[in-house]
Short mmCIF file of C-alpha atoms and ligand atoms in Angstrom, two decimals:
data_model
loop_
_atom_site.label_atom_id
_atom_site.label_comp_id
_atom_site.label_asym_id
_atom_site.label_seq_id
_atom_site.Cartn_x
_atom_site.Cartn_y
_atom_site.Cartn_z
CA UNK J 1 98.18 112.25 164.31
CA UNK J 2 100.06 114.91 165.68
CA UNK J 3 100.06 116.13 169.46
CA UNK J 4 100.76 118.84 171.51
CA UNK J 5 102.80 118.76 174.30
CA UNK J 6 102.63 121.63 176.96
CA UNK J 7 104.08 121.74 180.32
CA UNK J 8 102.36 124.52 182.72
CA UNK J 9 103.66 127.35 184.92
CA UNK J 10 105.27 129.69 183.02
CA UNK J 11 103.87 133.23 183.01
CA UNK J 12 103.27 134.75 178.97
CA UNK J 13 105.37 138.55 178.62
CA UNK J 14 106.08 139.55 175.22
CA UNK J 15 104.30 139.86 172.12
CA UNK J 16 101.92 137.85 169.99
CA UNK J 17 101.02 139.40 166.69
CA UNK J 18 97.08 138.78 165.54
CA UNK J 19 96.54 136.97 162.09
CA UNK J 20 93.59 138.10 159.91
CA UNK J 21 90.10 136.31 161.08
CA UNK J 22 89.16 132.94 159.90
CA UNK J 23 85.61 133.71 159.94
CA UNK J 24 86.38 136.88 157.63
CA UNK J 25 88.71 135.21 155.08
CA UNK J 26 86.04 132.01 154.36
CA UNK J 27 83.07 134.74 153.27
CA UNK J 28 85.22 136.52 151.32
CA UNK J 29 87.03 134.17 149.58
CA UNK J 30 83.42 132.94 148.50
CA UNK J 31 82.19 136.32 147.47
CA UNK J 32 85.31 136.28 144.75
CA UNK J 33 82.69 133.85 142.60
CA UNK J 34 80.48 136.84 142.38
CA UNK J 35 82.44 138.61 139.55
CA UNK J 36 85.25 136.96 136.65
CA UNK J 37 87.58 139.56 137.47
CA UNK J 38 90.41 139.00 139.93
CA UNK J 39 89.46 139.35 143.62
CA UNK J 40 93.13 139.97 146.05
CA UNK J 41 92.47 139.06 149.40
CA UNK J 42 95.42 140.43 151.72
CA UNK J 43 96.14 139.14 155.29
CA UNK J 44 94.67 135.72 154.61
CA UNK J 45 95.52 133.64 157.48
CA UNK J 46 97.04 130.28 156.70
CA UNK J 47 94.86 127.44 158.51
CA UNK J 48 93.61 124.54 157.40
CA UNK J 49 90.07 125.35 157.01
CA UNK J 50 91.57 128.29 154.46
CA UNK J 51 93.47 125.60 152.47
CA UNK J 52 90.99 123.03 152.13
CA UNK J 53 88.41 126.19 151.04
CA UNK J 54 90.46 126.22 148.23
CA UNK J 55 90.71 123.18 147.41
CA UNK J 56 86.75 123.09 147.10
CA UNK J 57 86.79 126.67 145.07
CA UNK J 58 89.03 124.88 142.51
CA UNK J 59 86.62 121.90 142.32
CA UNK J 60 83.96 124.51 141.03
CA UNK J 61 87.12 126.15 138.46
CA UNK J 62 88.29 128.61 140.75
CA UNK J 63 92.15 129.63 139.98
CA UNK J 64 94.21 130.67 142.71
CA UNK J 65 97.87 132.12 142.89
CA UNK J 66 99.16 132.47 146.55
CA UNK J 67 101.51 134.84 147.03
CA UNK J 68 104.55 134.33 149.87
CA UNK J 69 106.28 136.88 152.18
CA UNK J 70 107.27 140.31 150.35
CA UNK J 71 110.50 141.59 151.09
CA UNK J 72 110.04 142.60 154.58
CA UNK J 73 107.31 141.17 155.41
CA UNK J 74 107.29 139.06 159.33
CA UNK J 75 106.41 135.40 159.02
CA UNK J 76 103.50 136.42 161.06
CA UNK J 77 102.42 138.65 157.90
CA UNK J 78 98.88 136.78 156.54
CA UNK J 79 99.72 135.79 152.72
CA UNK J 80 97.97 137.28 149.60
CA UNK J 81 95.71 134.93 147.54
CA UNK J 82 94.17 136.14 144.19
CA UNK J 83 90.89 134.29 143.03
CA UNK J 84 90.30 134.20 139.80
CA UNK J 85 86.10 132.76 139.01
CA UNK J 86 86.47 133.30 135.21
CA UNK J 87 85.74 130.27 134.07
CA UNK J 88 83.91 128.35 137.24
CA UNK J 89 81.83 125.23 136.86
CA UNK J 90 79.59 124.27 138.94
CA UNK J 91 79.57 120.74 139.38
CA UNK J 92 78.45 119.24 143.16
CA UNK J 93 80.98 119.75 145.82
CA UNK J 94 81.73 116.38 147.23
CA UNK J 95 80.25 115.70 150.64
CA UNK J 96 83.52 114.53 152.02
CA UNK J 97 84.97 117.94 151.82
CA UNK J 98 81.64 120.21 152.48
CA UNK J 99 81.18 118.14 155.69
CA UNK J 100 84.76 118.81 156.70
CA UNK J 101 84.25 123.25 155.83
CA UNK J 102 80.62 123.88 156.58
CA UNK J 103 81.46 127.25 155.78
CA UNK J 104 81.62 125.80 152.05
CA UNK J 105 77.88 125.59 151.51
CA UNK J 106 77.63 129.42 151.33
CA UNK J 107 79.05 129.01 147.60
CA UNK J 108 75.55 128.19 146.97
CA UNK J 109 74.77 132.11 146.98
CA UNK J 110 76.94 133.13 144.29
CA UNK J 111 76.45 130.20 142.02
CA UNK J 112 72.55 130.80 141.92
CA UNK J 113 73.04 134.57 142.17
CA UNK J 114 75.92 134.55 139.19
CA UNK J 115 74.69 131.80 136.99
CA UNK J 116 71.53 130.94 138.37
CA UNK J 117 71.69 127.60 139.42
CA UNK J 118 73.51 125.79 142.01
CA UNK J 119 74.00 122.02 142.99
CA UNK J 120 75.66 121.76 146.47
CA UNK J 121 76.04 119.07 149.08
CA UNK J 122 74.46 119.56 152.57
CA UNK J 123 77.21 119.71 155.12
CA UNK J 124 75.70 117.96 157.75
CA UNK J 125 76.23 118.10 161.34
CA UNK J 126 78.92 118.60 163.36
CA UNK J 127 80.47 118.25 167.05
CA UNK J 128 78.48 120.80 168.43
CA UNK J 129 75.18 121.10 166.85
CA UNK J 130 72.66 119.46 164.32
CA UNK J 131 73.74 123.17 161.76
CA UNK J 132 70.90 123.12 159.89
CA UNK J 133 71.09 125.33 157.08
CA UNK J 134 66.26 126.19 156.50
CA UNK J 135 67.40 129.75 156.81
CA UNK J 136 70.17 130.13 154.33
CA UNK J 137 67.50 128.15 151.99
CA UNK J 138 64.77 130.38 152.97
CA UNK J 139 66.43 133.43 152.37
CA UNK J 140 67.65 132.19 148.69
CA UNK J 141 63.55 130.88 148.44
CA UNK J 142 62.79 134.87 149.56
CA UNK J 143 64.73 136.34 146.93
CA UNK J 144 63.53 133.70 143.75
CA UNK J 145 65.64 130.54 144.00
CA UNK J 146 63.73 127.45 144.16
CA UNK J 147 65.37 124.88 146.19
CA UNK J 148 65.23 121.08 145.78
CA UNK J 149 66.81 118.26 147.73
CA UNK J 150 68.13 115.38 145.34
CA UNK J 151 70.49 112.44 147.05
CA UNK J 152 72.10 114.70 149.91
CA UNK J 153 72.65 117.72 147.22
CA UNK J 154 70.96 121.09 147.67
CA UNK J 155 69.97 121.75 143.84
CA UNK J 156 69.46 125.93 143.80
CA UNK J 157 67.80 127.08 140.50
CA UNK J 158 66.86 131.01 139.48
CA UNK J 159 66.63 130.60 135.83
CA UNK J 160 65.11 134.38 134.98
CA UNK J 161 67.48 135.72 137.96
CA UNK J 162 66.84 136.88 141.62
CA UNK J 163 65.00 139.63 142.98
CA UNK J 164 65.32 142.03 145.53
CA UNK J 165 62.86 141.08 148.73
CA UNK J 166 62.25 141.80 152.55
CA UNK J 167 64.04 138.93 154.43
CA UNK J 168 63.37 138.55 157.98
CA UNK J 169 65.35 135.67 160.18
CA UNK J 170 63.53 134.55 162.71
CA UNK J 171 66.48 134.25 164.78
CA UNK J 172 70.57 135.94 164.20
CA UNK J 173 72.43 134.07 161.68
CA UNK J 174 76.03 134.60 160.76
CA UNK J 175 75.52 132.05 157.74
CA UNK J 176 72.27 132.96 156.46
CA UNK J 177 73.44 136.43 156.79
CA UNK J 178 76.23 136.33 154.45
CA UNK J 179 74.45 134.03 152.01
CA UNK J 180 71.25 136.87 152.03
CA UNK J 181 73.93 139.69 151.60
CA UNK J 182 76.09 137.70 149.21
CA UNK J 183 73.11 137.03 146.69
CA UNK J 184 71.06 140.21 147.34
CA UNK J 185 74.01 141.93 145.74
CA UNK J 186 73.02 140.70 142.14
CA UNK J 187 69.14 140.27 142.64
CA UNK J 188 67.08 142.65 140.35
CA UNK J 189 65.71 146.05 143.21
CA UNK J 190 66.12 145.79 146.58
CA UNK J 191 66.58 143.70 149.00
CA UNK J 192 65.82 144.28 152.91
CA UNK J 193 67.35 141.84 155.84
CA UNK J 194 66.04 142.50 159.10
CA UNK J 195 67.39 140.71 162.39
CA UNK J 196 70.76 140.29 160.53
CA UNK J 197 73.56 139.06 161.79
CA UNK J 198 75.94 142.26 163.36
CA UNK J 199 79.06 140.24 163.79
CA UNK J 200 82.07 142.46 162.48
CA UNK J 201 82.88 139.56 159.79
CA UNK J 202 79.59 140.78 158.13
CA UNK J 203 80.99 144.13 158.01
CA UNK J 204 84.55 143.26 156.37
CA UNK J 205 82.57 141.03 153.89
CA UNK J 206 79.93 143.95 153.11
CA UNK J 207 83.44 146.48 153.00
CA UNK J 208 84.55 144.27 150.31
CA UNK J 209 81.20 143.98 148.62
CA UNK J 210 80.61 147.65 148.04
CA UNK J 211 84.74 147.59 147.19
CA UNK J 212 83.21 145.07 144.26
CA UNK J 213 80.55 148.01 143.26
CA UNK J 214 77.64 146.47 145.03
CA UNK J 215 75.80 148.78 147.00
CA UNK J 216 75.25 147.44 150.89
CA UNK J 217 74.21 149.54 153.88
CA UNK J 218 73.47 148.96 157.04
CA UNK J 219 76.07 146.27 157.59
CA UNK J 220 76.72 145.70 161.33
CA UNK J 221 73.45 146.61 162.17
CA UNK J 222 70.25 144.78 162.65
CA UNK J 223 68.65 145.78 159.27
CA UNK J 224 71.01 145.73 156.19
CA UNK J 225 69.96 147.13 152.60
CA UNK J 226 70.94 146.12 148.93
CA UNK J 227 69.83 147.69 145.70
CA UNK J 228 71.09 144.85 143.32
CA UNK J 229 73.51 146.18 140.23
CA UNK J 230 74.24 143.57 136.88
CA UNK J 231 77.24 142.44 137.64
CA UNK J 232 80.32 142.83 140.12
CA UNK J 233 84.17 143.63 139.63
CA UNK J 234 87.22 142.67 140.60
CA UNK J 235 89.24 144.58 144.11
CA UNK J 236 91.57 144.50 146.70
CA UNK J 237 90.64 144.10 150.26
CA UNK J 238 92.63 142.91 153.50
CA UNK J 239 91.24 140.53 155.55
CA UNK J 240 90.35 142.47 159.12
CA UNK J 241 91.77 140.83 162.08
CA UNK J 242 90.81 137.63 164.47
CA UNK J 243 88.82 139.15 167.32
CA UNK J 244 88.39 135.20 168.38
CA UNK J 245 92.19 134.73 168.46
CA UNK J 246 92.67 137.86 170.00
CA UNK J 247 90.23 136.91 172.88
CA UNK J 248 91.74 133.79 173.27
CA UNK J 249 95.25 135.05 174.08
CA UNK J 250 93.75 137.43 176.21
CA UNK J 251 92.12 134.38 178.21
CA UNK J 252 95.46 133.07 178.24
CA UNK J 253 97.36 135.59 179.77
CA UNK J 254 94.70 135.96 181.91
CA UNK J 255 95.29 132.04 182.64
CA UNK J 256 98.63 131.93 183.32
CA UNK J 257 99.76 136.03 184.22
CA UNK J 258 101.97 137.78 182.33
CA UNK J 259 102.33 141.24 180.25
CA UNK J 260 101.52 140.62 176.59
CA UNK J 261 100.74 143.16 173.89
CA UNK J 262 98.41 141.34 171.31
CA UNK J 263 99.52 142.97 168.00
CA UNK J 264 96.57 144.37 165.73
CA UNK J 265 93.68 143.49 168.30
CA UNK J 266 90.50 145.83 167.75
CA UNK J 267 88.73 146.46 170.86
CA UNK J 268 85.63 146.96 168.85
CA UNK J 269 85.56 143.67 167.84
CA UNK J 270 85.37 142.18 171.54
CA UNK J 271 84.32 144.67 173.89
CA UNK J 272 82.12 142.34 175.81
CA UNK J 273 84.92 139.69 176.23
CA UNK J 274 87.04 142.47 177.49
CA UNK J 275 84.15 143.94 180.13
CA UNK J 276 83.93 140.48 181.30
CA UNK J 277 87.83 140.03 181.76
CA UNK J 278 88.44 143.09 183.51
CA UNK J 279 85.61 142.17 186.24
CA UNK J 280 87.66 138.80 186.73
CA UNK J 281 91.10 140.79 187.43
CA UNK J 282 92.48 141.09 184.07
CA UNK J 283 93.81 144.53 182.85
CA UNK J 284 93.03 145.34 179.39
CA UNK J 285 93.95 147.84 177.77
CA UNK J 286 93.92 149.56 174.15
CA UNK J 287 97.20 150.64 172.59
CA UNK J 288 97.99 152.18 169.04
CA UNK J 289 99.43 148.41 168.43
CA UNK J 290 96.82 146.35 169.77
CA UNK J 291 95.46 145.30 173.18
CA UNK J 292 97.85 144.61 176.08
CA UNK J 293 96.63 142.36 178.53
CA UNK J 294 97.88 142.08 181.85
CA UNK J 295 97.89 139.82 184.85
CA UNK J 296 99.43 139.95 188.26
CA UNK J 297 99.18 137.28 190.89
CA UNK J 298 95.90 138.09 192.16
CA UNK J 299 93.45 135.05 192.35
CA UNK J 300 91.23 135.28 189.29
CA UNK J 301 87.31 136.29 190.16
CA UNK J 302 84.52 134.09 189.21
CA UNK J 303 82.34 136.08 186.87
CA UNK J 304 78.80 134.64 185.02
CA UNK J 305 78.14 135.03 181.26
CA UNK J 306 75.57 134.16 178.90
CA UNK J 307 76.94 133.85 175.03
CA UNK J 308 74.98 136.05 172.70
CA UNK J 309 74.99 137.06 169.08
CA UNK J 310 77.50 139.84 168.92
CA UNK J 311 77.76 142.45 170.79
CA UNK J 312 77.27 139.93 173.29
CA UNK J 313 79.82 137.21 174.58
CA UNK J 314 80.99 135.23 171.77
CA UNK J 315 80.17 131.35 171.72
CA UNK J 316 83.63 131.05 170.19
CA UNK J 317 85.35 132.17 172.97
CA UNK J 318 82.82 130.30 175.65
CA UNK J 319 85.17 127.29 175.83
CA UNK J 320 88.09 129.47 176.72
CA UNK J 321 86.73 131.18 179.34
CA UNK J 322 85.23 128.10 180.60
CA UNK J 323 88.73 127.09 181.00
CA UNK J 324 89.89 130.20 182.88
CA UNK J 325 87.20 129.68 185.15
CA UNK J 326 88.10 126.44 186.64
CA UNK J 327 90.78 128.08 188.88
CA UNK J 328 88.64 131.24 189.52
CA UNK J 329 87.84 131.87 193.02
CA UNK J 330 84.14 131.01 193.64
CA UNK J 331 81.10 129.46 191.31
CA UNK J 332 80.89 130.63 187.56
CA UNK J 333 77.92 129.69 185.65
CA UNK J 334 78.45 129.87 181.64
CA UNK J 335 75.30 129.66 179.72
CA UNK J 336 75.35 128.55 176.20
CA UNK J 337 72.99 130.04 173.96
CA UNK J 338 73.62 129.93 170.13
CA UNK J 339 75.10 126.19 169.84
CA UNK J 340 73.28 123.11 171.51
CA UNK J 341 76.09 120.93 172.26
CA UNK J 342 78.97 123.22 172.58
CA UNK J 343 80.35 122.10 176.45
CA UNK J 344 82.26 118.69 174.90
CA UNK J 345 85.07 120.49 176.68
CA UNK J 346 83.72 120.02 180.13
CA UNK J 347 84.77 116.35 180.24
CA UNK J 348 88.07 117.12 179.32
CA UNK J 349 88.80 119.97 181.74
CA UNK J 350 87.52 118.01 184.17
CA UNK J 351 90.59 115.54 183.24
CA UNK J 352 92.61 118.16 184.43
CA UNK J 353 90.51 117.76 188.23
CA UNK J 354 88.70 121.34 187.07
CA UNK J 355 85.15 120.98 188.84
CA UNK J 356 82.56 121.39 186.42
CA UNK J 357 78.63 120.54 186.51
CA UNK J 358 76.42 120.59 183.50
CA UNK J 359 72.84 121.76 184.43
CA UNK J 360 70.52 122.41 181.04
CA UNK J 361 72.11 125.36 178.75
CA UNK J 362 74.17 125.76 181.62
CA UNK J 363 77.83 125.09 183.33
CA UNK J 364 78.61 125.81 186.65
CA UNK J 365 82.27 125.99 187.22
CA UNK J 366 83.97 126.15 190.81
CA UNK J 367 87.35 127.39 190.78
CA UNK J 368 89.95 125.40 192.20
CA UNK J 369 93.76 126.09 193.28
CA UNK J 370 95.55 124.03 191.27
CA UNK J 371 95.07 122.03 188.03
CA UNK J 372 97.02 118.97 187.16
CA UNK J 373 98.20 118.18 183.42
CA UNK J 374 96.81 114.99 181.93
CA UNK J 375 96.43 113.49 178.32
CA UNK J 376 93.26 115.13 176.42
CA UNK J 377 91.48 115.05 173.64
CA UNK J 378 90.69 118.26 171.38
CA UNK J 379 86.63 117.58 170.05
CA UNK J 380 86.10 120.78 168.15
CA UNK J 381 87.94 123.87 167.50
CA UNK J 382 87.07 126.51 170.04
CA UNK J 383 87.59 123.41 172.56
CA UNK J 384 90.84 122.25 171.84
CA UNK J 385 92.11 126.03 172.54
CA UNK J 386 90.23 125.27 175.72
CA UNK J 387 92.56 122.66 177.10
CA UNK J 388 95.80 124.72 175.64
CA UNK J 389 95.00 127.02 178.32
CA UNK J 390 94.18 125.03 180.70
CA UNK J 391 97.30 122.82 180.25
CA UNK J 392 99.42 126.43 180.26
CA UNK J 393 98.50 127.00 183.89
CA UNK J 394 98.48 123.07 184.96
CA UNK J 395 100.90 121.91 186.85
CA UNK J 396 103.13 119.22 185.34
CA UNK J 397 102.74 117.84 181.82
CA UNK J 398 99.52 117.99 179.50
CA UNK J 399 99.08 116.10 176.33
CA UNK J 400 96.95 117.28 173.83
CA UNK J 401 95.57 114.33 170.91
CA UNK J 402 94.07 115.33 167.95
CA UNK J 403 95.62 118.63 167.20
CA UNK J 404 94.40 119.06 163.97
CA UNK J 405 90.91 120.79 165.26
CA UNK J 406 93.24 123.73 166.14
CA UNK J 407 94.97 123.50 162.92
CA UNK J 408 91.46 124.82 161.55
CA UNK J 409 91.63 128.22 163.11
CA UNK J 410 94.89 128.61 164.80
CA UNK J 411 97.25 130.11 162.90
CA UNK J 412 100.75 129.17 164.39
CA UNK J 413 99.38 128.69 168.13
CA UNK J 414 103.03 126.70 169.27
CA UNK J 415 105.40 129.51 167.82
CA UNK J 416 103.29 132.32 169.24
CA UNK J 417 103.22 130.99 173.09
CA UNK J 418 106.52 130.11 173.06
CA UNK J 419 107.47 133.80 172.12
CA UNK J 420 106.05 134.58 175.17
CA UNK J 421 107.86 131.74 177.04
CA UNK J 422 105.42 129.09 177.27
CA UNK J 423 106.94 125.52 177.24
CA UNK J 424 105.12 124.02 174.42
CA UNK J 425 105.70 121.37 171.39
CA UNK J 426 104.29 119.54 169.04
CA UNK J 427 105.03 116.34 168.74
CA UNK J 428 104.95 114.80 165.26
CA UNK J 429 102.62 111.87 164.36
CA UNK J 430 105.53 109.07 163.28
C1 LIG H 1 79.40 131.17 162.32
O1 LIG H 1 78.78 129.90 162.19
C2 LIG H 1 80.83 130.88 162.68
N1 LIG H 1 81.48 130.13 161.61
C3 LIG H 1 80.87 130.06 163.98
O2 LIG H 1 82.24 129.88 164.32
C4 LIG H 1 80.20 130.89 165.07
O3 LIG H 1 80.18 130.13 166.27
C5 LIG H 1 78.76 131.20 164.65
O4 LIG H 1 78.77 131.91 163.38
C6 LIG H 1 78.04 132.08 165.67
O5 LIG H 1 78.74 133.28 165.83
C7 LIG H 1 81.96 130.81 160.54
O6 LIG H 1 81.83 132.02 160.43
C8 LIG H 1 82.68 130.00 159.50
P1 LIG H 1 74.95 130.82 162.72
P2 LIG H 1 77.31 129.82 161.53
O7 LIG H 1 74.37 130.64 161.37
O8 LIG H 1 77.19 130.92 160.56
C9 LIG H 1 71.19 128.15 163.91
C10 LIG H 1 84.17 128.66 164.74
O9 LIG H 1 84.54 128.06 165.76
N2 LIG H 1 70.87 128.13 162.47
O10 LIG H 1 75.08 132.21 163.28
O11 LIG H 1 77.07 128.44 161.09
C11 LIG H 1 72.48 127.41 164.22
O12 LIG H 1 72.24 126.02 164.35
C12 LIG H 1 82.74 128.53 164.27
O13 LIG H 1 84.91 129.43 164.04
C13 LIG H 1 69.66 127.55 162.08
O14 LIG H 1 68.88 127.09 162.91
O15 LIG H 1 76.39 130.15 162.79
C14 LIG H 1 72.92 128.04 165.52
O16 LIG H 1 72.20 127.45 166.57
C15 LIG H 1 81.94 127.56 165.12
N3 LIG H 1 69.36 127.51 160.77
C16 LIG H 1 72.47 129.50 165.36
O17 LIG H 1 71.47 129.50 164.31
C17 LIG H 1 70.20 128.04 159.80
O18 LIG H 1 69.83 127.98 158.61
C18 LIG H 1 73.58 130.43 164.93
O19 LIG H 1 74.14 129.88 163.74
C19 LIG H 1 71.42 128.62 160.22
C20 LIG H 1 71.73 128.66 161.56
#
C-alpha cells in the first residue's frame, strides 16, 4: 500500500485551487437515475470514492462517458462525466462495494421512486459509527415504499408509485435527507420534510433537481417542499465546491503559517469553521478568488467547539482541528456530536507526543511546543488529513500508512502542498 512521506517545518505561501465537493458529486451523480435522459455533471472531482460510485452505477446499467481537460483547462479543472440511466437494471449491488461507498445505498431512492422497486445491500458499519440507515427507510415507508430485509439486501417495493407525505426526522440527516428529497421528486402531491438536513450539498443537489424540472423549495432550510411531477429530464449542472477541503487547508495554513489564497472557497459554506479560526489567530479573509488564509508566528490560541449539523462546526473538519490544537497554547476541549466513534485520530496524534485525553463525547487537547514526526496510521478519511497536518508542522520526518483513506476525498492532496512548498511524497507500494 502506498505511503506518504512528509517532513515538517516549512511554512505554506502560494495557491491551492479548491476541487468540486465530494459530498455534492455522490448525490448527484445518484439523482442522474431519476430521468433516461443524459445528466452532465461539471467539476466532478476525481477521488476514489467518485470512481468506485461508478463502478456501482454501471452494475445497475448506468453508461458513463468521462470527459478529460478542454483546451485550456488547469489540471486542477474537475472533469465532466455524463450519466446516461436509459436502460438501468436493477439487480442487488454487491455488498463488497456498498460497504466500501456508503453513500451508494441512496440509489435505493430513485430505483423505487423511478421503477418502483429496489433491491439494495445494507452498507454496514464503518470506522466511526454503527450508520444505520431506519431513517432513510422510514422516510421511503412515509412516502409508500414498503421495505423488507432479505439476506443483508434492503428489498424497496412501490408497485402503484409513491406519494407525497409530511416527513419529520427525528434528528438532522444528510442521508435521509437526500434520499426524502431525491424520491419526493416523483411521488404523486406533495411532500413536506421538516428538520431536514441544511448542509449546502442539499442545496446543489436540490439546484440540480429543479434544473431536472422537479419542483423543490425550501432547500437549505429546516423545512423543504416537493410537489411531485411524472417524470424528470435530462441537464447540466456543476458540481459546487469542497467547503471540507477548503477548511482543511485553512487548518493547515493555520498549522504550519504561511499566506495561501484557497482558489474557489465560499465563505458561506464554512462560516463557523472560519469564526472559530480567526479566534485561534488565523486571518481569514474573503477575496473575489476564494479565501486567503493567513498565519504569522504568533502562538496559536486554544479555542473549544462542539460539532453540529451545519451551520454549526462540521464533524468533517473535527479531526483537523483536533490536530491544530495539539500545539495551541492552553486546553481545547472538542466535543463530538453527530458521529459516535469519530476521535480514532487521538491515538495517532498522540504518536506525534500531542497530549490528548478522551473524556465521554469529549477531547481535551493541551497544546504543546513542539511535535515530533513518527510513522502513523490513517483510520478513516477526515483522520488521515488529521495527521497530514500534524506531520506538516512536526519536526523531523512523519510517515503516513494506509493512504488510500485520503484517496477517498482528497483530490491531489501531495501536488497541492507542495505548490505551496511543503516537503511531501508519496511513496509507492512496491
Ligand atoms: C454525510 O454522511 C456525509 N457523507 C458525512 O461525511 C458527514 O460526516 C455527515 O453527512 C454529517 O454531516 C456524505 O455526504 C457522503 P447523516 P451521512 O445521515 O449522510 C445518524 C465524509 O467524511 N443516522 O447526517 O451518512 C448517523 O449515524 C463523511 O465525507 C441515523 O441514526 O450522515 C449519524 O450519527 C463522513 N439513522 C447522524 O445521524 C439514519 O438513518 C448524522 O448522519 C441516518 C443517520
Amino acid at each position: 500500500m502506498d505511503r506518504i512521506r512528509i517532513t515538517g517545518g516549512a511554512p505554506l505561501q502560494g495557491t491551492i485551487p479548491i476541487s468540486g465537493a465530494k459530498n455534492a458529486a455522490l448525490p448527484l451523480m445518484i439523482a442522474a437515475m431519476l430521468t433516461g435522459d443524459t445528466v452532465e455533471l461539471r467539476n466532478v472531482p476525481r477521488l476514489a470514492d467518485v470512481g468506485l460510485l461508478l463502478r456501482i452505477l454501471g452494475n445497475h446499467g448506468v453508461d458513463h462517458t468521462v470527459t478529460g481537460k478542454r483546451p485550456g483547462q488547469t489540471a486542477e479543472t474537475g472533469q465532466t462525466i455524463r450519466l446516461d440511466a436509459s436502460s438501468v437494471i436493477d439487480t442487488c449491488a454487491p455488498y463488497e462495494l456498498v460497504s466500501r461507498m456508503r453513500a451508494s445505498f441512496w440509489v435505493i431512492a430513485p430505483l423505487v421512486a423511478r421503477f418502483g422497486e429496489a433491491c439494495v445491500s445494507m452498507p454496514g458499519g464503518c470506522a466511526i459509527g454503527t450508520r444505520p440507515v431506519d431513517l432513510l427507510l422510514m422516510a421511503l415507508e412515509r412516502l409508500g415504499v414498503t421495505i423488507g430485509i432479505d439476506g443483508g439486501n434492503v428489498l424497496a417495493k412501490a408497485p402503484k408509485g409513491l406519494r407525497g407525505a409530511e416527513i419529520t426526522f427525528p434528528k438532522v440527516t444528510v442521508s435521509g435527507t437526500h434520499v426524502a428529497l431525491m424520491a419526493a421528486t416523483l411521488a404523486e402531491g406533495q411532500t413536506v420534510i421538516d428538520n431536514a438536513a441544511r448542509e449546502p450539498e442539499v442545496v446543489d443537489l436540490a439546484d440540480c433537481l429543479n434544473k431536472m424540472g422537479a419542483r423543490v423549495t425550501g432547500a437549505g432550510t429546516s423545512r423543504i417542499v416537493i410537489e411531485g411531477v411524472s417524470r424528470l429530464h435530462g441537464t447540466t449542472h456543476t458540481v459546487m465546491p469542497d467547503r471540507i477541503e477548503t477548511g482543511t487547508y485553512a487548518m493547515a495554513v493555520a498549522m504550519t503559517g504561511g499566506d495561501v489564497l484557497l482558489e474557489g472557497g465560499r465563505p458561506e459554506y464554512l462560516q463557523s469553521a472560519i469564526d472559530v479560526l480567526r479566534q485561534v489567530g488565523v486571518e481569514i479573509d474573503p477575496t473575489n478568488e476564494g479565501l486567503r488564509v493567513r498565519r504569522d508566528g504568533a502562538r496559536l490560541r486554544a479555542v473549544d467547539i462542539t460539532t453540529d449539523p451545519f451551520p454549526g462546526f462540521p464533524t468533517d473538519l473535527q479531526a483537523q482541528f483536533m490536530a491544530l490544537m495539539t500545539r495551541a497554547q492552553g486546553t481545547s476541549r472538542i466535543r463530538e456530536t453527530i458521529f459516535e466513534n469519530r476521535f480514532m485520530h487521538v491515538q495517532e496524534l498522540a504518536r506525534f507526543g500531542a497530549q490528548i485525553r478522551l473524556d465521554g463525547d469529549a477531547a481535551m487537547v493541551d497544546g504543546v511546543e513542539m511535535l515530533k514526526g513518527a510513522p502513523v496510521m490513517a483510520t478513516d478519511l477526515r483522520a488521515s488529513v488529521s495527521l497530514v497536518i500534524a506531520g506538516l508542522a512536526a519536526t523531523g520526518d512523519t510517515e503516513i500508512h494506509r493512504v488510500y483513506h485520503l484517496d477517498r476525498g482528497f483530490e491531489a492532496l501531495e501536488a497541492k502542498l507542495s505548490r505551496c512548498g511543503a516537503s511531501i511524497e508519496r511513496l509507492r507500494a512496491a
